[in-house]
mmCIF file of C-alpha atoms in Angstrom:
data_model
loop_
_atom_site.group_PDB
_atom_site.id
_atom_site.type_symbol
_atom_site.label_atom_id
_atom_site.label_comp_id
_atom_site.label_asym_id
_atom_site.label_seq_id
_atom_site.Cartn_x
_atom_site.Cartn_y
_atom_site.Cartn_z
ATOM 1 C CA MET A 1 0.037 0.030 0.041
ATOM 2 C CA THR A 2 1.284 3.486 -0.922
ATOM 3 C CA ALA A 3 1.899 5.577 2.168
ATOM 4 C CA ALA A 4 0.087 8.702 0.945
ATOM 5 C CA VAL A 5 -3.531 8.648 -0.044
ATOM 6 C CA LEU A 6 -4.322 10.837 -3.085
ATOM 7 C CA ARG A 7 -7.771 12.211 -3.758
ATOM 8 C CA ALA A 8 -8.643 11.552 -7.376
ATOM 9 C CA GLY A 9 -11.505 12.651 -9.606
ATOM 10 C CA LEU A 10 -12.818 11.491 -12.953
ATOM 11 C CA ILE A 11 -14.362 13.529 -15.701
ATOM 12 C CA GLY A 12 -16.422 11.545 -18.173
ATOM 13 C CA LEU A 13 -18.156 8.200 -17.553
ATOM 14 C CA GLY A 14 -18.386 6.892 -21.034
ATOM 15 C CA SER A 15 -16.692 3.892 -22.748
ATOM 16 C CA MET A 16 -13.250 4.721 -21.394
ATOM 17 C CA GLY A 17 -14.372 6.609 -18.308
ATOM 18 C CA ARG A 18 -16.075 3.542 -16.888
ATOM 19 C CA HIS A 19 -12.815 1.635 -17.026
ATOM 20 C CA HIS A 20 -10.922 4.484 -15.414
ATOM 21 C CA ALA A 21 -13.551 4.452 -12.599
ATOM 22 C CA ARG A 22 -13.071 0.788 -12.045
ATOM 23 C CA VAL A 23 -9.261 1.045 -11.879
ATOM 24 C CA LEU A 24 -9.311 4.188 -9.644
ATOM 25 C CA ALA A 25 -11.774 2.636 -7.203
ATOM 26 C CA GLY A 26 -9.299 -0.180 -6.542
ATOM 27 C CA LEU A 27 -6.006 1.594 -6.861
ATOM 28 C CA ASP A 28 -3.654 1.403 -3.878
ATOM 29 C CA GLY A 29 -3.009 4.798 -2.362
ATOM 30 C CA VAL A 30 -5.829 6.503 -4.183
ATOM 31 C CA THR A 31 -9.439 7.383 -3.249
ATOM 32 C CA LEU A 32 -11.961 8.130 -5.967
ATOM 33 C CA VAL A 33 -13.816 11.121 -4.447
ATOM 34 C CA GLY A 34 -16.044 12.144 -7.314
ATOM 35 C CA VAL A 35 -17.093 11.613 -10.924
ATOM 36 C CA VAL A 36 -18.319 14.379 -13.347
ATOM 37 C CA ASP A 37 -20.840 13.483 -15.999
ATOM 38 C CA PRO A 38 -23.789 15.695 -16.897
ATOM 39 C CA MET A 39 -25.599 12.559 -18.082
ATOM 40 C CA GLY A 40 -25.423 10.981 -14.631
ATOM 41 C CA ASP A 41 -24.617 7.340 -13.959
ATOM 42 C CA LYS A 42 -27.531 5.321 -15.265
ATOM 43 C CA ASN A 43 -25.330 2.244 -15.688
ATOM 44 C CA GLY A 44 -23.778 2.260 -12.230
ATOM 45 C CA TRP A 45 -20.208 2.739 -13.409
ATOM 46 C CA ALA A 46 -19.135 5.323 -10.825
ATOM 47 C CA GLN A 47 -18.147 2.612 -8.267
ATOM 48 C CA GLY A 48 -20.108 4.322 -5.562
ATOM 49 C CA ALA A 49 -18.443 7.710 -5.909
ATOM 50 C CA PRO A 50 -20.620 10.856 -5.936
ATOM 51 C CA VAL A 51 -21.689 11.797 -9.489
ATOM 52 C CA LEU A 52 -21.424 15.540 -10.165
ATOM 53 C CA SER A 53 -22.589 17.756 -12.985
ATOM 54 C CA THR A 54 -19.639 20.143 -13.346
ATOM 55 C CA VAL A 55 -15.853 20.267 -13.110
ATOM 56 C CA GLU A 56 -16.181 23.154 -10.654
ATOM 57 C CA GLU A 57 -18.022 20.809 -8.242
ATOM 58 C CA LEU A 58 -15.236 18.243 -8.434
ATOM 59 C CA ILE A 59 -12.620 20.899 -7.830
ATOM 60 C CA ALA A 60 -14.580 22.137 -4.792
ATOM 61 C CA LEU A 61 -14.324 18.591 -3.235
ATOM 62 C CA GLY A 62 -10.567 18.994 -3.130
ATOM 63 C CA VAL A 63 -8.658 16.641 -5.512
ATOM 64 C CA ASP A 64 -5.001 16.064 -5.968
ATOM 65 C CA TYR A 65 -5.482 14.947 -9.540
ATOM 66 C CA ALA A 66 -8.187 14.223 -12.122
ATOM 67 C CA VAL A 67 -8.512 11.874 -15.041
ATOM 68 C CA VAL A 68 -10.033 13.522 -18.130
ATOM 69 C CA ALA A 69 -12.036 11.030 -20.131
ATOM 70 C CA CYS A 70 -14.606 13.297 -21.757
ATOM 71 C CA PRO A 71 -14.885 13.773 -25.558
ATOM 72 C CA THR A 72 -11.734 15.008 -27.225
ATOM 73 C CA ALA A 73 -13.294 18.340 -28.157
ATOM 74 C CA LEU A 74 -13.640 19.151 -24.442
ATOM 75 C CA HIS A 75 -10.087 18.190 -23.356
ATOM 76 C CA GLU A 76 -8.692 21.715 -23.715
ATOM 77 C CA THR A 77 -11.490 23.404 -21.792
ATOM 78 C CA VAL A 78 -11.453 20.896 -19.018
ATOM 79 C CA GLY A 79 -7.752 20.670 -18.745
ATOM 80 C CA LEU A 80 -7.338 24.425 -18.494
ATOM 81 C CA GLN A 81 -9.976 24.446 -15.696
ATOM 82 C CA LEU A 82 -7.890 21.923 -13.755
ATOM 83 C CA ALA A 83 -4.658 23.676 -14.328
ATOM 84 C CA ASP A 84 -6.086 27.014 -13.188
ATOM 85 C CA ALA A 85 -7.200 25.234 -9.953
ATOM 86 C CA GLY A 86 -3.741 23.700 -9.403
ATOM 87 C CA VAL A 87 -4.960 20.140 -10.016
ATOM 88 C CA CYS A 88 -2.709 17.561 -11.746
ATOM 89 C CA ALA A 89 -4.308 15.679 -14.682
ATOM 90 C CA LEU A 90 -4.134 12.534 -16.696
ATOM 91 C CA ILE A 91 -5.823 13.372 -19.988
ATOM 92 C CA GLU A 92 -7.051 10.678 -22.363
ATOM 93 C CA LYS A 93 -5.491 10.681 -25.834
ATOM 94 C CA PRO A 94 -5.338 12.594 -27.980
ATOM 95 C CA LEU A 95 -4.302 15.488 -25.791
ATOM 96 C CA ALA A 96 -6.533 17.884 -27.730
ATOM 97 C CA ASP A 97 -8.285 18.115 -31.061
ATOM 98 C CA THR A 98 -5.990 20.852 -32.376
ATOM 99 C CA VAL A 99 -2.234 21.563 -32.207
ATOM 100 C CA GLU A 100 -3.031 25.009 -30.757
ATOM 101 C CA GLY A 101 -5.230 23.530 -28.036
ATOM 102 C CA ALA A 102 -2.584 20.914 -27.196
ATOM 103 C CA ARG A 103 0.051 23.676 -26.924
ATOM 104 C CA ARG A 104 -2.083 25.720 -24.589
ATOM 105 C CA LEU A 105 -2.474 22.726 -22.279
ATOM 106 C CA VAL A 106 1.295 22.190 -22.221
ATOM 107 C CA GLU A 107 1.860 25.804 -21.312
ATOM 108 C CA ALA A 108 -0.819 25.800 -18.664
ATOM 109 C CA PHE A 109 0.416 22.805 -16.764
ATOM 110 C CA GLU A 110 4.129 23.467 -17.198
ATOM 111 C CA SER A 111 3.886 27.117 -16.105
ATOM 112 C CA ARG A 112 2.349 25.921 -12.831
ATOM 113 C CA ASP A 113 4.804 23.032 -12.383
ATOM 114 C CA LEU A 114 1.880 20.561 -12.313
ATOM 115 C CA VAL A 115 2.275 16.860 -13.081
ATOM 116 C CA ALA A 116 0.231 16.059 -16.205
ATOM 117 C CA GLY A 117 0.192 13.141 -18.614
ATOM 118 C CA VAL A 118 -1.583 11.757 -21.657
ATOM 119 C CA GLY A 119 -3.321 8.356 -21.639
ATOM 120 C CA HIS A 120 -1.421 6.773 -24.503
ATOM 121 C CA ILE A 121 -2.183 3.353 -23.079
ATOM 122 C CA GLU A 122 -0.178 1.348 -25.675
ATOM 123 C CA ARG A 123 2.910 2.473 -23.812
ATOM 124 C CA CYS A 124 1.706 0.154 -20.980
ATOM 125 C CA ASN A 125 1.006 -2.815 -23.198
ATOM 126 C CA PRO A 126 3.250 -5.668 -22.037
ATOM 127 C CA ALA A 127 4.403 -6.643 -25.524
ATOM 128 C CA LEU A 128 5.414 -3.119 -26.414
ATOM 129 C CA ARG A 129 7.156 -2.454 -23.102
ATOM 130 C CA SER A 130 9.203 -5.619 -23.668
ATOM 131 C CA LEU A 131 9.848 -4.525 -27.295
ATOM 132 C CA ARG A 132 11.053 -1.121 -26.183
ATOM 133 C CA SER A 133 13.444 -2.574 -23.639
ATOM 134 C CA ARG A 134 14.935 -4.934 -26.197
ATOM 135 C CA LEU A 135 15.443 -2.119 -28.713
ATOM 136 C CA GLU A 136 17.060 0.043 -26.031
ATOM 137 C CA ALA A 137 19.412 -2.887 -25.270
ATOM 138 C CA GLY A 138 20.373 -3.026 -28.898
ATOM 139 C CA GLU A 139 19.181 -6.593 -29.444
ATOM 140 C CA LEU A 140 17.895 -5.822 -32.903
ATOM 141 C CA GLY A 141 20.873 -3.732 -34.107
ATOM 142 C CA ASP A 142 20.093 -0.926 -36.468
ATOM 143 C CA VAL A 143 16.326 -0.434 -36.961
ATOM 144 C CA PHE A 144 15.149 -0.225 -40.604
ATOM 145 C CA GLN A 145 11.419 -0.047 -40.537
ATOM 146 C CA VAL A 146 8.348 0.136 -38.199
ATOM 147 C CA VAL A 147 5.024 -1.118 -39.594
ATOM 148 C CA THR A 148 1.714 -0.880 -37.763
ATOM 149 C CA ARG A 149 -1.804 -2.051 -38.662
ATOM 150 C CA ARG A 150 -4.767 -1.052 -36.528
ATOM 151 C CA GLN A 151 -8.102 -1.910 -37.975
ATOM 152 C CA GLY A 152 -11.561 -3.113 -36.957
ATOM 153 C CA PRO A 153 -15.236 -2.282 -37.102
ATOM 154 C CA PHE A 154 -16.530 1.301 -36.617
ATOM 155 C CA PRO A 155 -16.843 2.262 -32.869
ATOM 156 C CA HIS A 156 -20.146 3.946 -32.477
ATOM 157 C CA ARG A 157 -18.843 5.752 -29.365
ATOM 158 C CA ILE A 158 -16.668 8.070 -31.553
ATOM 159 C CA ALA A 159 -18.491 11.146 -32.981
ATOM 160 C CA ASP A 160 -16.141 14.116 -32.673
ATOM 161 C CA VAL A 161 -12.967 13.008 -34.483
ATOM 162 C CA GLY A 162 -11.903 10.688 -37.306
ATOM 163 C CA VAL A 163 -9.769 7.668 -37.407
ATOM 164 C CA VAL A 164 -6.493 9.675 -37.534
ATOM 165 C CA LYS A 165 -7.017 11.416 -34.248
ATOM 166 C CA ASP A 166 -8.749 8.576 -32.454
ATOM 167 C CA LEU A 167 -6.753 5.513 -33.578
ATOM 168 C CA ALA A 168 -3.686 6.600 -35.534
ATOM 169 C CA THR A 169 -2.435 8.652 -32.570
ATOM 170 C CA HIS A 170 -1.888 5.296 -30.805
ATOM 171 C CA ASP A 171 0.481 4.176 -33.565
ATOM 172 C CA ILE A 172 2.188 7.588 -33.929
ATOM 173 C CA ASP A 173 2.920 7.660 -30.180
ATOM 174 C CA LEU A 174 4.027 4.078 -29.790
ATOM 175 C CA THR A 175 6.348 4.291 -32.813
ATOM 176 C CA GLY A 176 8.211 7.315 -31.463
ATOM 177 C CA TRP A 177 8.225 5.769 -27.963
ATOM 178 C CA VAL A 178 9.612 2.339 -28.784
ATOM 179 C CA THR A 179 12.301 3.688 -31.160
ATOM 180 C CA GLY A 180 13.190 6.814 -29.134
ATOM 181 C CA GLN A 181 12.917 8.860 -32.390
ATOM 182 C CA THR A 182 10.824 11.687 -33.744
ATOM 183 C CA TYR A 183 8.929 11.979 -37.064
ATOM 184 C CA THR A 184 10.649 14.106 -39.710
ATOM 185 C CA SER A 185 8.168 13.572 -42.563
ATOM 186 C CA ILE A 186 4.834 12.007 -43.306
ATOM 187 C CA ALA A 187 2.683 11.348 -46.409
ATOM 188 C CA ALA A 188 -0.832 10.019 -46.212
ATOM 189 C CA HIS A 189 -4.039 9.172 -48.016
ATOM 190 C CA THR A 190 -7.469 9.031 -46.325
ATOM 191 C CA VAL A 191 -10.977 7.912 -47.382
ATOM 192 C CA SER A 192 -14.447 8.313 -45.822
ATOM 193 C CA LYS A 193 -16.819 5.567 -46.753
ATOM 194 C CA SER A 194 -19.146 5.389 -43.733
ATOM 195 C CA GLY A 195 -21.159 8.568 -44.420
ATOM 196 C CA ARG A 196 -19.569 10.475 -41.552
ATOM 197 C CA PRO A 197 -17.898 13.896 -41.898
ATOM 198 C CA HIS A 198 -14.507 12.418 -40.754
ATOM 199 C CA GLU A 199 -12.151 10.069 -42.382
ATOM 200 C CA ASP A 200 -12.436 6.381 -41.521
ATOM 201 C CA MET A 201 -9.340 4.961 -43.209
ATOM 202 C CA VAL A 202 -5.754 6.252 -43.512
ATOM 203 C CA SER A 203 -2.615 4.900 -45.027
ATOM 204 C CA ALA A 204 0.596 6.785 -44.166
ATOM 205 C CA VAL A 205 4.274 6.437 -44.791
ATOM 206 C CA GLY A 206 6.866 8.459 -42.895
ATOM 207 C CA GLN A 207 10.450 8.731 -41.746
ATOM 208 C CA LEU A 208 11.930 9.129 -38.353
ATOM 209 C CA SER A 209 14.932 11.204 -37.239
ATOM 210 C CA ASP A 210 17.377 8.348 -37.574
ATOM 211 C CA GLY A 211 16.114 7.450 -41.043
ATOM 212 C CA THR A 212 13.838 4.617 -39.963
ATOM 213 C CA MET A 213 10.988 4.083 -42.435
ATOM 214 C CA VAL A 214 7.434 4.024 -40.905
ATOM 215 C CA ASN A 215 4.149 2.622 -42.433
ATOM 216 C CA HIS A 216 0.769 2.956 -40.752
ATOM 217 C CA LEU A 217 -2.524 1.402 -41.888
ATOM 218 C CA VAL A 218 -5.478 2.402 -39.719
ATOM 219 C CA ASN A 219 -9.193 1.957 -40.415
ATOM 220 C CA TRP A 220 -12.752 1.515 -39.011
ATOM 221 C CA LEU A 221 -13.919 -0.393 -42.051
ATOM 222 C CA SER A 222 -12.644 -3.936 -41.483
ATOM 223 C CA PRO A 223 -14.576 -6.758 -39.837
ATOM 224 C CA LEU A 224 -11.136 -8.075 -38.772
ATOM 225 C CA LYS A 225 -9.834 -6.533 -35.565
ATOM 226 C CA GLU A 226 -6.143 -6.260 -35.681
ATOM 227 C CA ARG A 227 -3.476 -4.553 -33.594
ATOM 228 C CA PHE A 228 -0.133 -5.324 -35.262
ATOM 229 C CA THR A 229 3.334 -3.725 -34.819
ATOM 230 C CA SER A 230 6.548 -4.973 -36.448
ATOM 231 C CA VAL A 231 9.969 -3.580 -36.164
ATOM 232 C CA THR A 232 12.557 -4.827 -38.592
ATOM 233 C CA GLY A 233 16.278 -4.360 -38.168
ATOM 234 C CA GLU A 234 19.650 -5.834 -39.057
ATOM 235 C CA ARG A 235 19.294 -8.903 -36.745
ATOM 236 C CA GLY A 236 15.670 -9.809 -37.569
ATOM 237 C CA CYS A 237 12.104 -8.707 -36.846
ATOM 238 C CA TYR A 238 9.957 -8.269 -33.810
ATOM 239 C CA ILE A 239 6.196 -8.690 -34.071
ATOM 240 C CA ALA A 240 3.954 -7.382 -31.317
ATOM 241 C CA ASP A 241 0.273 -8.275 -31.154
ATOM 242 C CA THR A 242 -1.178 -5.837 -28.703
ATOM 243 C CA LEU A 243 -4.565 -7.512 -28.602
ATOM 244 C CA THR A 244 -3.013 -10.547 -27.025
ATOM 245 C CA ALA A 245 0.122 -8.858 -25.589
ATOM 246 C CA ASP A 246 2.344 -11.356 -27.397
ATOM 247 C CA LEU A 247 5.820 -10.578 -28.677
ATOM 248 C CA THR A 248 7.726 -12.778 -31.122
ATOM 249 C CA PHE A 249 11.129 -12.459 -32.672
ATOM 250 C CA HIS A 250 12.068 -13.786 -36.123
ATOM 251 C CA SER A 251 15.878 -13.808 -36.454
ATOM 252 C CA ASN A 252 17.981 -13.628 -39.476
ATOM 253 C CA ALA A 253 19.480 -17.082 -40.239
ATOM 254 C CA ALA A 254 23.057 -17.573 -38.959
ATOM 255 C CA VAL A 255 23.586 -21.020 -40.464
ATOM 256 C CA THR A 256 25.522 -21.607 -43.659
ATOM 257 C CA THR A 257 23.975 -23.329 -46.643
ATOM 258 C CA GLU A 258 25.398 -25.511 -49.444
ATOM 259 C CA TRP A 259 22.542 -24.526 -51.792
ATOM 260 C CA GLU A 260 24.304 -22.423 -54.347
ATOM 261 C CA ALA A 261 21.261 -20.401 -55.435
ATOM 262 C CA LEU A 262 20.618 -19.294 -51.781
ATOM 263 C CA ARG A 263 24.239 -18.690 -50.969
ATOM 264 C CA ALA A 264 24.415 -16.105 -53.737
ATOM 265 C CA PHE A 265 21.514 -14.186 -52.303
ATOM 266 C CA ARG A 266 22.799 -11.132 -50.395
ATOM 267 C CA GLY A 267 19.703 -10.452 -48.339
ATOM 268 C CA VAL A 268 18.525 -12.312 -45.222
ATOM 269 C CA SER A 269 17.079 -15.727 -44.768
ATOM 270 C CA GLU A 270 14.707 -17.196 -42.276
ATOM 271 C CA GLY A 271 16.104 -18.127 -38.926
ATOM 272 C CA ASP A 272 14.697 -19.115 -35.508
ATOM 273 C CA MET A 273 11.422 -17.783 -34.128
ATOM 274 C CA ILE A 274 11.100 -17.031 -30.483
ATOM 275 C CA ARG A 275 7.856 -16.264 -28.677
ATOM 276 C CA TYR A 276 8.641 -14.494 -25.391
ATOM 277 C CA ALA A 277 6.942 -15.266 -22.055
ATOM 278 C CA ILE A 278 5.861 -11.885 -20.759
ATOM 279 C CA PRO A 279 4.061 -11.030 -17.507
ATOM 280 C CA LYS A 280 0.730 -9.672 -18.686
ATOM 281 C CA ARG A 281 -0.676 -7.016 -16.367
ATOM 282 C CA GLU A 282 -3.579 -4.854 -17.368
ATOM 283 C CA PRO A 283 -2.240 -1.839 -19.325
ATOM 284 C CA LEU A 284 -4.766 0.643 -17.731
ATOM 285 C CA LEU A 285 -3.799 -0.389 -14.232
ATOM 286 C CA VAL A 286 -0.088 0.079 -15.151
ATOM 287 C CA GLU A 287 -0.958 3.466 -16.582
ATOM 288 C CA HIS A 288 -2.707 4.512 -13.403
ATOM 289 C CA GLU A 289 0.096 3.186 -11.174
ATOM 290 C CA LEU A 290 2.694 5.145 -13.131
ATOM 291 C CA PHE A 291 0.691 8.356 -12.980
ATOM 292 C CA ARG A 292 -0.059 8.004 -9.273
ATOM 293 C CA ASP A 293 3.631 7.592 -8.572
ATOM 294 C CA ALA A 294 4.458 10.639 -10.740
ATOM 295 C CA VAL A 295 1.954 12.751 -8.687
ATOM 296 C CA LEU A 296 3.629 11.457 -5.531
ATOM 297 C CA GLY A 297 7.003 12.722 -6.815
ATOM 298 C CA THR A 298 8.476 9.320 -7.764
ATOM 299 C CA GLU A 299 10.216 9.099 -11.146
ATOM 300 C CA ALA A 300 7.781 7.412 -13.474
ATOM 301 C CA ASP A 301 7.661 6.720 -17.208
ATOM 302 C CA ILE A 302 4.474 8.596 -18.101
ATOM 303 C CA CYS A 303 3.588 10.148 -21.403
ATOM 304 C CA THR A 304 4.106 13.867 -20.804
ATOM 305 C CA LEU A 305 1.918 16.556 -22.268
ATOM 306 C CA ARG A 306 4.806 17.704 -24.449
ATOM 307 C CA GLN A 307 5.053 14.236 -25.942
ATOM 308 C CA GLY A 308 1.263 14.159 -26.422
ATOM 309 C CA LEU A 309 1.597 17.524 -28.237
ATOM 310 C CA ARG A 310 4.098 16.123 -30.649
ATOM 311 C CA THR A 311 1.718 13.219 -31.444
ATOM 312 C CA VAL A 312 -1.046 15.778 -32.143
ATOM 313 C CA GLU A 313 1.370 17.570 -34.470
ATOM 314 C CA VAL A 314 2.119 14.471 -36.431
ATOM 315 C CA ALA A 315 -1.649 13.612 -36.676
ATOM 316 C CA ALA A 316 -2.294 17.106 -37.975
ATOM 317 C CA ALA A 317 0.491 16.603 -40.527
ATOM 318 C CA VAL A 318 -1.168 13.359 -41.650
ATOM 319 C CA LEU A 319 -4.398 15.137 -42.273
ATOM 320 C CA GLU A 320 -2.650 18.018 -44.066
ATOM 321 C CA SER A 321 -0.819 15.597 -46.314
ATOM 322 C CA ALA A 322 -4.053 13.804 -47.141
ATOM 323 C CA SER A 323 -5.807 17.039 -48.025
ATOM 324 C CA THR A 324 -3.026 18.526 -50.083
ATOM 325 C CA GLY A 325 -1.586 15.397 -51.652
ATOM 326 C CA ARG A 326 1.899 16.297 -50.611
ATOM 327 C CA ALA A 327 4.328 15.013 -48.081
ATOM 328 C CA VAL A 328 4.699 17.145 -44.955
ATOM 329 C CA ARG A 329 8.030 17.773 -43.301
ATOM 330 C CA LEU A 330 7.956 18.040 -39.516
ATOM 331 C CA GLY A 331 11.470 19.225 -38.834
ATOM 332 C CA ASP A 332 10.354 22.852 -38.607
ATOM 333 C CA ARG A 333 7.324 22.068 -36.389
ATOM 334 C CA GLU A 334 9.116 21.621 -33.102
ATOM 335 C CA THR A 335 7.129 22.991 -30.206
ATOM 336 C CA LEU A 336 8.477 25.057 -27.325
ATOM 337 C CA PRO A 337 12.046 24.205 -26.196
ATOM 338 C CA GLU A 338 12.221 21.501 -23.464
ATOM 339 C CA GLY A 339 11.404 22.934 -20.080
ATOM 340 C CA VAL A 340 10.174 26.364 -21.364
ATOM 341 C CA ALA A 341 6.625 27.642 -20.991
ATOM 342 C CA SER A 342 5.321 31.005 -21.892
#
């Protein structure tokens, strides 16, 4: 049990908010003191916590931090309210629906020296955490390419953003996080086939700061639900399935061959395949534990607002490329210098 007991609040009791409520209600060292949702709690998801109508009522209860799980279009307004009140915040991804809004949130929390993070939950997926550790240890050697596929049926819960901001932001963030690199360019195409005003499919190709090539395929139009990430490098290829939290490694063959036709081939050949045994804890619980520890002043690997802003910038560049038909360079789009807030 954590020594200090933090008072936490939750804003939004929808499809993600109900899971946040469940985890907060059982989180060591934390008390869920109130939930904000103007629609009330007709499904009983608030875990017995008082259900309030406004953020002001939650702040008046006295909270150390709040989880923002309302619609993306409201993230900026709610986040600024919390920052003005001196309340730390864990904001669901994406950080905001515009680059300008995300930047204002960064400035608001940094200028007040408040702990704040973005709920890019894939960072807490066991397969990706293991993959990142292995890349950091140099087990793959030079990285050549990152490929992600994230597809499935249309989620009726999403109404205010398209597939780029809702789903592709997962892949943008995890790609930068596992490789430790930033995007320098992106080119994309989108389509909208479901009759909604927003795009529901995107295909993007980009490049990272170390020259690694990136490919993303994301859609809401497939009956097949898939969450696939592969990282290919000089020693082989890692494949992470984030639905099952499995990580496998396909190595380049190290054995010699007497087959003349294959010996003349200068590429790679198939080697051993290893499926790693990984402890599989719930990603949302891990995310909450990390943020709790950060609020308590312990060093914790959370997704910072500044990192969340960079993901919003790349997502905006994806949409710009799709609308203009041209690749977009991101080198000149750096945000405020590290540690500086206006």
